[in-house]
Amino acid sequence: MNNSAILSVRNLTLEYQTRSGFLKLFTHKAIDNVSFEVQKGEVFGVLGRNGSGKSSLLKVLAGTIQPDSGEVICPPNTTRSLLALGLGFNNNLSGRDNALISCLLNGYSKQESQPIIEQVKAFAELGKFFEQPVKTYSAGMRSRLGFATAIFTQVDIMLIDETLSVGDSAFKLKAETALKEKITNNEQTIIFVSHSIQQIKKLCQRCLWLEKGVAKQLGTTDSVMENYLADKQETVKI
Ligand SMILES: Nc1ncnc2c1ncn2[C@@H]1O[C@H](COP(=O)(O)OP(=O)(O)OP(=O)(O)O)[C@@H](O)[C@H]1O
């Protein structure tokens, strides 16, 4: 692992097994021998078509699923949090209680959590719904709560899966601005999956292009984007 790398992924492979008929199992390689490193303070993008393995990769990086082979290495005590739609909340608890649980899981005491929860409440703009169970929320409202919770609790690596793509344009802009502020001090490491090429261009210095689970290109966002867009246009022509 390079000195300033906060995350090192080596030869990662993940297979899903699904039933394709009575007693028949179908194996699908969602991530195929992928390796890369992310530096501390870097905003790293992952792009690729539908089904290319982006979300699966983030889940492995967050430790919510185990790979079949390969490894994910971080310095000791590195905290990681996956911000993805529908993940991580207890549906029966209110937005406030879910925010409190996130704080406690990130090592804050109940007392230290109170001002953070008020910041989350103000940022998420959920009004009285903040006190209602999360199961009553729309996808956009969950996204607001998830984003606000992640932005105000300190984690070493934020793993963001599509959450910025949901919600109205005013909130998207506010979320992007908050992320940029967090990025400017070069402390926050972010791994960011998005279908929005504009968002990846705006936020990420480097990115990884996944194609059917394989790392097709790893490099600066400009160089990867050039080939990715050319490839997309080729496919549209065909
Ligand atoms: N739980 C699962 N069981 C079986 N196959 C799965 C499972 N989750 C994902 N897959 C398959 O693994 C592949 C990668 O899926 P993944 O969701 O990681 O892709 P993605 O790039 O995030 O897609 P999208 O851009 O559409 O969100 C797809 O072919 C998908 O069908």
Short mmCIF file of C-alpha atoms and ligand atoms in Angstrom, two decimals:
data_model
loop_
_atom_site.label_atom_id
_atom_site.label_comp_id
_atom_site.label_asym_id
_atom_site.label_seq_id
_atom_site.Cartn_x
_atom_site.Cartn_y
_atom_site.Cartn_z
CA MET A 1 0.00 0.00 0.00
CA ASN A 2 1.31 3.41 -1.04
CA ASN A 3 2.13 5.76 1.90
CA SER A 4 -0.73 8.21 1.37
CA ALA A 5 -3.28 5.61 0.19
CA ILE A 6 -6.25 5.36 2.52
CA LEU A 7 -7.74 2.45 0.61
CA SER A 8 -6.12 -0.22 -1.47
CA VAL A 9 -8.15 -2.71 -3.48
CA ARG A 10 -6.33 -5.78 -4.75
CA ASN A 11 -7.61 -8.30 -7.26
CA LEU A 12 -11.18 -8.03 -6.04
CA THR A 13 -13.66 -10.55 -7.40
CA LEU A 14 -17.31 -10.93 -6.44
CA GLU A 15 -19.71 -13.52 -7.79
CA TYR A 16 -23.46 -13.71 -7.28
CA GLN A 17 -25.26 -17.00 -7.43
CA THR A 18 -28.86 -16.94 -8.58
CA ARG A 19 -31.29 -19.75 -9.20
CA SER A 20 -32.09 -20.12 -12.89
CA GLY A 21 -34.39 -23.12 -12.58
CA PHE A 22 -35.14 -26.00 -10.28
CA LEU A 23 -31.83 -27.02 -8.68
CA LYS A 24 -29.87 -24.96 -11.23
CA LEU A 25 -27.53 -22.26 -9.99
CA PHE A 26 -26.29 -19.51 -12.25
CA THR A 27 -23.04 -17.75 -11.29
CA HIS A 28 -22.47 -14.18 -12.35
CA LYS A 29 -19.19 -12.31 -11.86
CA ALA A 30 -20.18 -8.78 -10.82
CA ILE A 31 -16.59 -7.69 -10.06
CA ASP A 32 -13.75 -9.30 -11.94
CA ASN A 33 -10.19 -8.97 -10.61
CA VAL A 34 -10.36 -5.21 -9.95
CA SER A 35 -7.41 -3.35 -8.34
CA PHE A 36 -6.94 0.34 -7.52
CA GLU A 37 -5.84 2.70 -4.76
CA VAL A 38 -7.47 5.84 -3.37
CA GLN A 39 -5.39 8.55 -1.71
CA LYS A 40 -6.36 10.36 1.48
CA GLY A 41 -8.42 13.45 0.64
CA GLU A 42 -9.17 12.28 -2.89
CA VAL A 43 -12.61 12.34 -4.51
CA PHE A 44 -12.63 9.21 -6.61
CA GLY A 45 -15.40 8.40 -9.10
CA VAL A 46 -16.72 5.08 -10.32
CA LEU A 47 -18.59 5.10 -13.59
CA GLY A 48 -20.02 2.52 -15.95
CA ARG A 49 -23.22 1.41 -17.59
CA ASN A 50 -26.13 -0.19 -15.78
CA GLY A 51 -25.12 -3.49 -14.26
CA SER A 52 -21.37 -2.89 -14.59
CA GLY A 53 -20.76 -3.60 -10.89
CA LYS A 54 -20.52 -0.09 -9.39
CA SER A 55 -22.92 -0.59 -6.47
CA SER A 56 -21.55 -4.06 -5.76
CA LEU A 57 -18.06 -2.58 -5.55
CA LEU A 58 -19.19 0.09 -3.05
CA LYS A 59 -20.90 -2.56 -0.91
CA VAL A 60 -17.68 -4.58 -0.79
CA LEU A 61 -15.69 -1.44 0.07
CA ALA A 62 -18.16 -0.69 2.89
CA GLY A 63 -17.84 -4.26 4.15
CA THR A 64 -21.55 -5.00 3.77
CA ILE A 65 -20.75 -7.91 1.42
CA GLN A 66 -17.67 -10.08 1.35
CA PRO A 67 -15.74 -10.61 -1.90
CA ASP A 68 -15.03 -14.11 -3.21
CA SER A 69 -11.37 -13.24 -3.56
CA GLY A 70 -9.01 -10.29 -3.31
CA GLU A 71 -8.73 -7.77 -0.51
CA VAL A 72 -9.62 -4.26 0.61
CA ILE A 73 -6.90 -2.77 2.80
CA CYS A 74 -7.19 0.42 4.91
CA PRO A 75 -5.02 1.79 7.72
CA PRO A 76 -6.19 0.58 11.16
CA ASN A 77 -9.35 2.27 12.54
CA THR A 78 -10.34 3.85 9.22
CA THR A 79 -14.08 4.56 9.35
CA ARG A 80 -16.18 4.04 6.22
CA SER A 81 -19.81 4.86 5.67
CA LEU A 82 -21.95 3.85 2.72
CA LEU A 83 -24.51 6.41 1.72
CA ALA A 84 -26.95 4.66 -0.57
CA LEU A 85 -30.66 4.94 -1.08
CA GLY A 86 -32.64 2.75 1.26
CA LEU A 87 -29.59 1.50 3.11
CA GLY A 88 -28.69 1.98 6.71
CA PHE A 89 -31.92 3.36 8.15
CA ASN A 90 -34.28 1.68 10.55
CA ASN A 91 -37.62 2.23 8.83
CA ASN A 92 -39.61 2.18 12.04
CA LEU A 93 -37.59 4.94 13.68
CA SER A 94 -37.89 8.66 13.01
CA GLY A 95 -35.39 10.71 11.04
CA ARG A 96 -34.17 12.15 14.35
CA ASP A 97 -33.60 8.72 15.92
CA ASN A 98 -31.86 7.43 12.79
CA ALA A 99 -29.58 10.48 12.84
CA LEU A 100 -28.85 9.81 16.51
CA ILE A 101 -27.98 6.17 15.79
CA SER A 102 -25.60 7.25 13.00
CA CYS A 103 -23.87 9.64 15.43
CA LEU A 104 -23.56 6.95 18.12
CA LEU A 105 -22.21 4.45 15.56
CA ASN A 106 -19.62 7.02 14.58
CA GLY A 107 -18.41 7.29 18.17
CA TYR A 108 -20.19 10.47 19.39
CA SER A 109 -21.80 10.46 22.84
CA LYS A 110 -25.54 11.17 23.12
CA GLN A 111 -24.76 14.70 24.34
CA GLU A 112 -22.25 15.39 21.54
CA SER A 113 -24.84 14.12 19.05
CA GLN A 114 -27.49 16.74 19.88
CA PRO A 115 -25.98 19.74 18.00
CA ILE A 116 -25.14 17.46 15.06
CA ILE A 117 -28.74 16.24 14.91
CA GLU A 118 -29.95 19.85 14.81
CA GLN A 119 -27.58 20.53 11.89
CA VAL A 120 -28.90 17.42 10.12
CA LYS A 121 -32.47 18.59 10.70
CA ALA A 122 -31.80 22.07 9.30
CA PHE A 123 -29.90 20.75 6.26
CA ALA A 124 -32.35 17.98 5.35
CA GLU A 125 -35.34 20.35 5.37
CA LEU A 126 -37.78 17.60 6.25
CA GLY A 127 -39.94 19.79 8.49
CA LYS A 128 -42.17 17.82 10.81
CA PHE A 129 -41.34 14.61 8.94
CA PHE A 130 -38.01 14.61 10.79
CA GLU A 131 -39.98 13.30 13.77
CA GLN A 132 -41.87 10.69 11.69
CA PRO A 133 -40.82 7.09 10.91
CA VAL A 134 -38.53 6.83 7.88
CA LYS A 135 -40.98 4.35 6.29
CA THR A 136 -43.23 7.34 5.58
CA TYR A 137 -40.49 9.07 3.51
CA SER A 138 -40.20 9.31 -0.26
CA ALA A 139 -36.92 8.30 -1.95
CA GLY A 140 -35.93 11.96 -2.15
CA MET A 141 -36.61 12.51 1.55
CA ARG A 142 -34.54 9.45 2.52
CA SER A 143 -31.79 10.77 0.32
CA ARG A 144 -31.88 14.15 2.09
CA LEU A 145 -31.70 12.52 5.52
CA GLY A 146 -28.91 10.16 4.44
CA PHE A 147 -26.87 12.90 2.87
CA ALA A 148 -27.30 15.32 5.78
CA THR A 149 -26.40 12.62 8.31
CA ALA A 150 -23.26 11.67 6.40
CA ILE A 151 -22.10 15.22 5.82
CA PHE A 152 -22.32 16.23 9.50
CA THR A 153 -20.79 13.11 11.05
CA GLN A 154 -17.08 12.62 10.48
CA VAL A 155 -16.07 9.44 8.68
CA ASP A 156 -12.71 8.85 7.01
CA ILE A 157 -14.14 7.50 3.76
CA MET A 158 -17.58 8.45 2.47
CA LEU A 159 -18.95 5.98 -0.06
CA ILE A 160 -21.72 7.69 -2.01
CA ASP A 161 -23.98 5.69 -4.31
CA GLU A 162 -26.32 7.76 -6.46
CA THR A 163 -27.81 9.62 -3.50
CA LEU A 164 -27.05 12.98 -5.04
CA SER A 165 -29.11 12.07 -8.09
CA VAL A 166 -32.38 11.98 -6.20
CA GLY A 167 -34.28 15.02 -5.07
CA ASP A 168 -35.04 18.37 -6.57
CA SER A 169 -32.42 20.48 -8.29
CA ALA A 170 -32.21 22.99 -5.40
CA PHE A 171 -31.27 20.22 -2.96
CA LYS A 172 -28.82 18.66 -5.46
CA LEU A 173 -27.04 21.99 -5.72
CA LYS A 174 -26.98 22.44 -1.96
CA ALA A 175 -25.63 18.90 -1.50
CA GLU A 176 -22.93 19.41 -4.14
CA THR A 177 -21.89 22.68 -2.50
CA ALA A 178 -21.70 21.04 0.94
CA LEU A 179 -19.63 18.21 -0.50
CA LYS A 180 -17.28 20.65 -2.21
CA GLU A 181 -16.77 22.52 1.07
CA LYS A 182 -15.91 19.26 2.75
CA ILE A 183 -13.52 18.39 -0.03
CA THR A 184 -11.64 21.71 -0.07
CA ASN A 185 -9.80 21.00 3.18
CA ASN A 186 -8.35 17.84 1.55
CA GLU A 187 -9.29 15.77 4.61
CA GLN A 188 -12.37 14.00 3.35
CA THR A 189 -11.94 10.98 1.12
CA ILE A 190 -14.96 10.24 -1.06
CA ILE A 191 -15.71 7.38 -3.43
CA PHE A 192 -18.56 8.47 -5.58
CA VAL A 193 -20.82 6.47 -7.92
CA SER A 194 -23.11 8.43 -10.16
CA HIS A 195 -24.86 8.14 -13.50
CA SER A 196 -24.38 11.86 -13.84
CA ILE A 197 -21.30 12.51 -15.94
CA GLN A 198 -21.55 16.19 -14.99
CA GLN A 199 -21.39 15.39 -11.27
CA ILE A 200 -18.38 13.10 -11.72
CA LYS A 201 -16.65 15.79 -13.81
CA LYS A 202 -17.40 18.46 -11.21
CA LEU A 203 -16.36 16.49 -8.13
CA CYS A 204 -13.81 13.80 -8.97
CA GLN A 205 -10.11 14.11 -9.75
CA ARG A 206 -9.69 10.48 -10.83
CA CYS A 207 -12.07 7.73 -11.70
CA LEU A 208 -12.47 4.07 -12.51
CA TRP A 209 -14.53 2.90 -15.48
CA LEU A 210 -16.12 -0.48 -14.92
CA GLU A 211 -17.46 -2.56 -17.81
CA LYS A 212 -19.14 -5.86 -16.96
CA GLY A 213 -17.25 -5.98 -13.68
CA VAL A 214 -13.84 -5.43 -15.29
CA ALA A 215 -11.73 -2.28 -14.79
CA LYS A 216 -11.69 -0.88 -18.31
CA GLN A 217 -9.74 2.28 -17.43
CA LEU A 218 -8.35 3.96 -14.34
CA GLY A 219 -6.98 7.49 -14.55
CA THR A 220 -7.73 11.20 -14.41
CA THR A 221 -11.41 12.04 -14.87
CA ASP A 222 -10.66 13.89 -18.11
CA SER A 223 -8.84 10.98 -19.75
CA VAL A 224 -11.32 8.31 -18.59
CA MET A 225 -14.31 10.46 -19.51
CA GLU A 226 -13.01 11.05 -23.02
CA ASN A 227 -12.86 7.30 -23.75
CA TYR A 228 -16.05 6.52 -21.86
CA LEU A 229 -18.07 9.07 -23.82
CA ALA A 230 -16.53 7.93 -27.13
CA ASP A 231 -17.42 4.33 -26.28
CA LYS A 232 -20.98 5.33 -25.37
CA GLN A 233 -21.38 7.11 -28.71
CA GLU A 234 -20.04 4.05 -30.58
CA THR A 235 -22.59 1.85 -28.83
CA VAL A 236 -25.41 4.23 -29.70
CA LYS A 237 -24.34 4.16 -33.41
CA ILE A 238 -24.34 0.35 -33.45
N1 LIG B 1 -28.06 -9.53 -5.09
C1 LIG B 1 -27.75 -9.87 -6.34
N2 LIG B 1 -27.94 -11.14 -6.77
C2 LIG B 1 -27.60 -11.49 -8.04
N3 LIG B 1 -27.08 -10.66 -8.95
C3 LIG B 1 -26.89 -9.39 -8.58
C4 LIG B 1 -27.21 -8.92 -7.27
N4 LIG B 1 -26.91 -7.60 -7.19
C5 LIG B 1 -26.42 -7.24 -8.40
N5 LIG B 1 -26.41 -8.32 -9.23
C6 LIG B 1 -25.92 -8.35 -10.61
O1 LIG B 1 -24.56 -7.93 -10.58
C7 LIG B 1 -24.28 -7.06 -11.68
C8 LIG B 1 -23.76 -5.73 -11.14
O2 LIG B 1 -24.82 -5.10 -10.45
P1 LIG B 1 -24.61 -3.67 -9.73
O3 LIG B 1 -25.90 -3.30 -9.09
O4 LIG B 1 -23.41 -3.74 -8.91
O5 LIG B 1 -24.32 -2.77 -11.01
P2 LIG B 1 -24.37 -1.17 -11.15
O6 LIG B 1 -23.25 -0.81 -12.06
O7 LIG B 1 -24.40 -0.53 -9.82
O8 LIG B 1 -25.77 -0.98 -11.89
P3 LIG B 1 -26.72 0.32 -12.00
O9 LIG B 1 -25.94 1.37 -12.70
O10 LIG B 1 -27.86 -0.18 -12.82
O11 LIG B 1 -27.13 0.71 -10.61
C9 LIG B 1 -25.57 -6.95 -12.48
O12 LIG B 1 -25.51 -7.85 -13.56
C10 LIG B 1 -26.65 -7.35 -11.49
O13 LIG B 1 -27.71 -8.00 -12.16
#
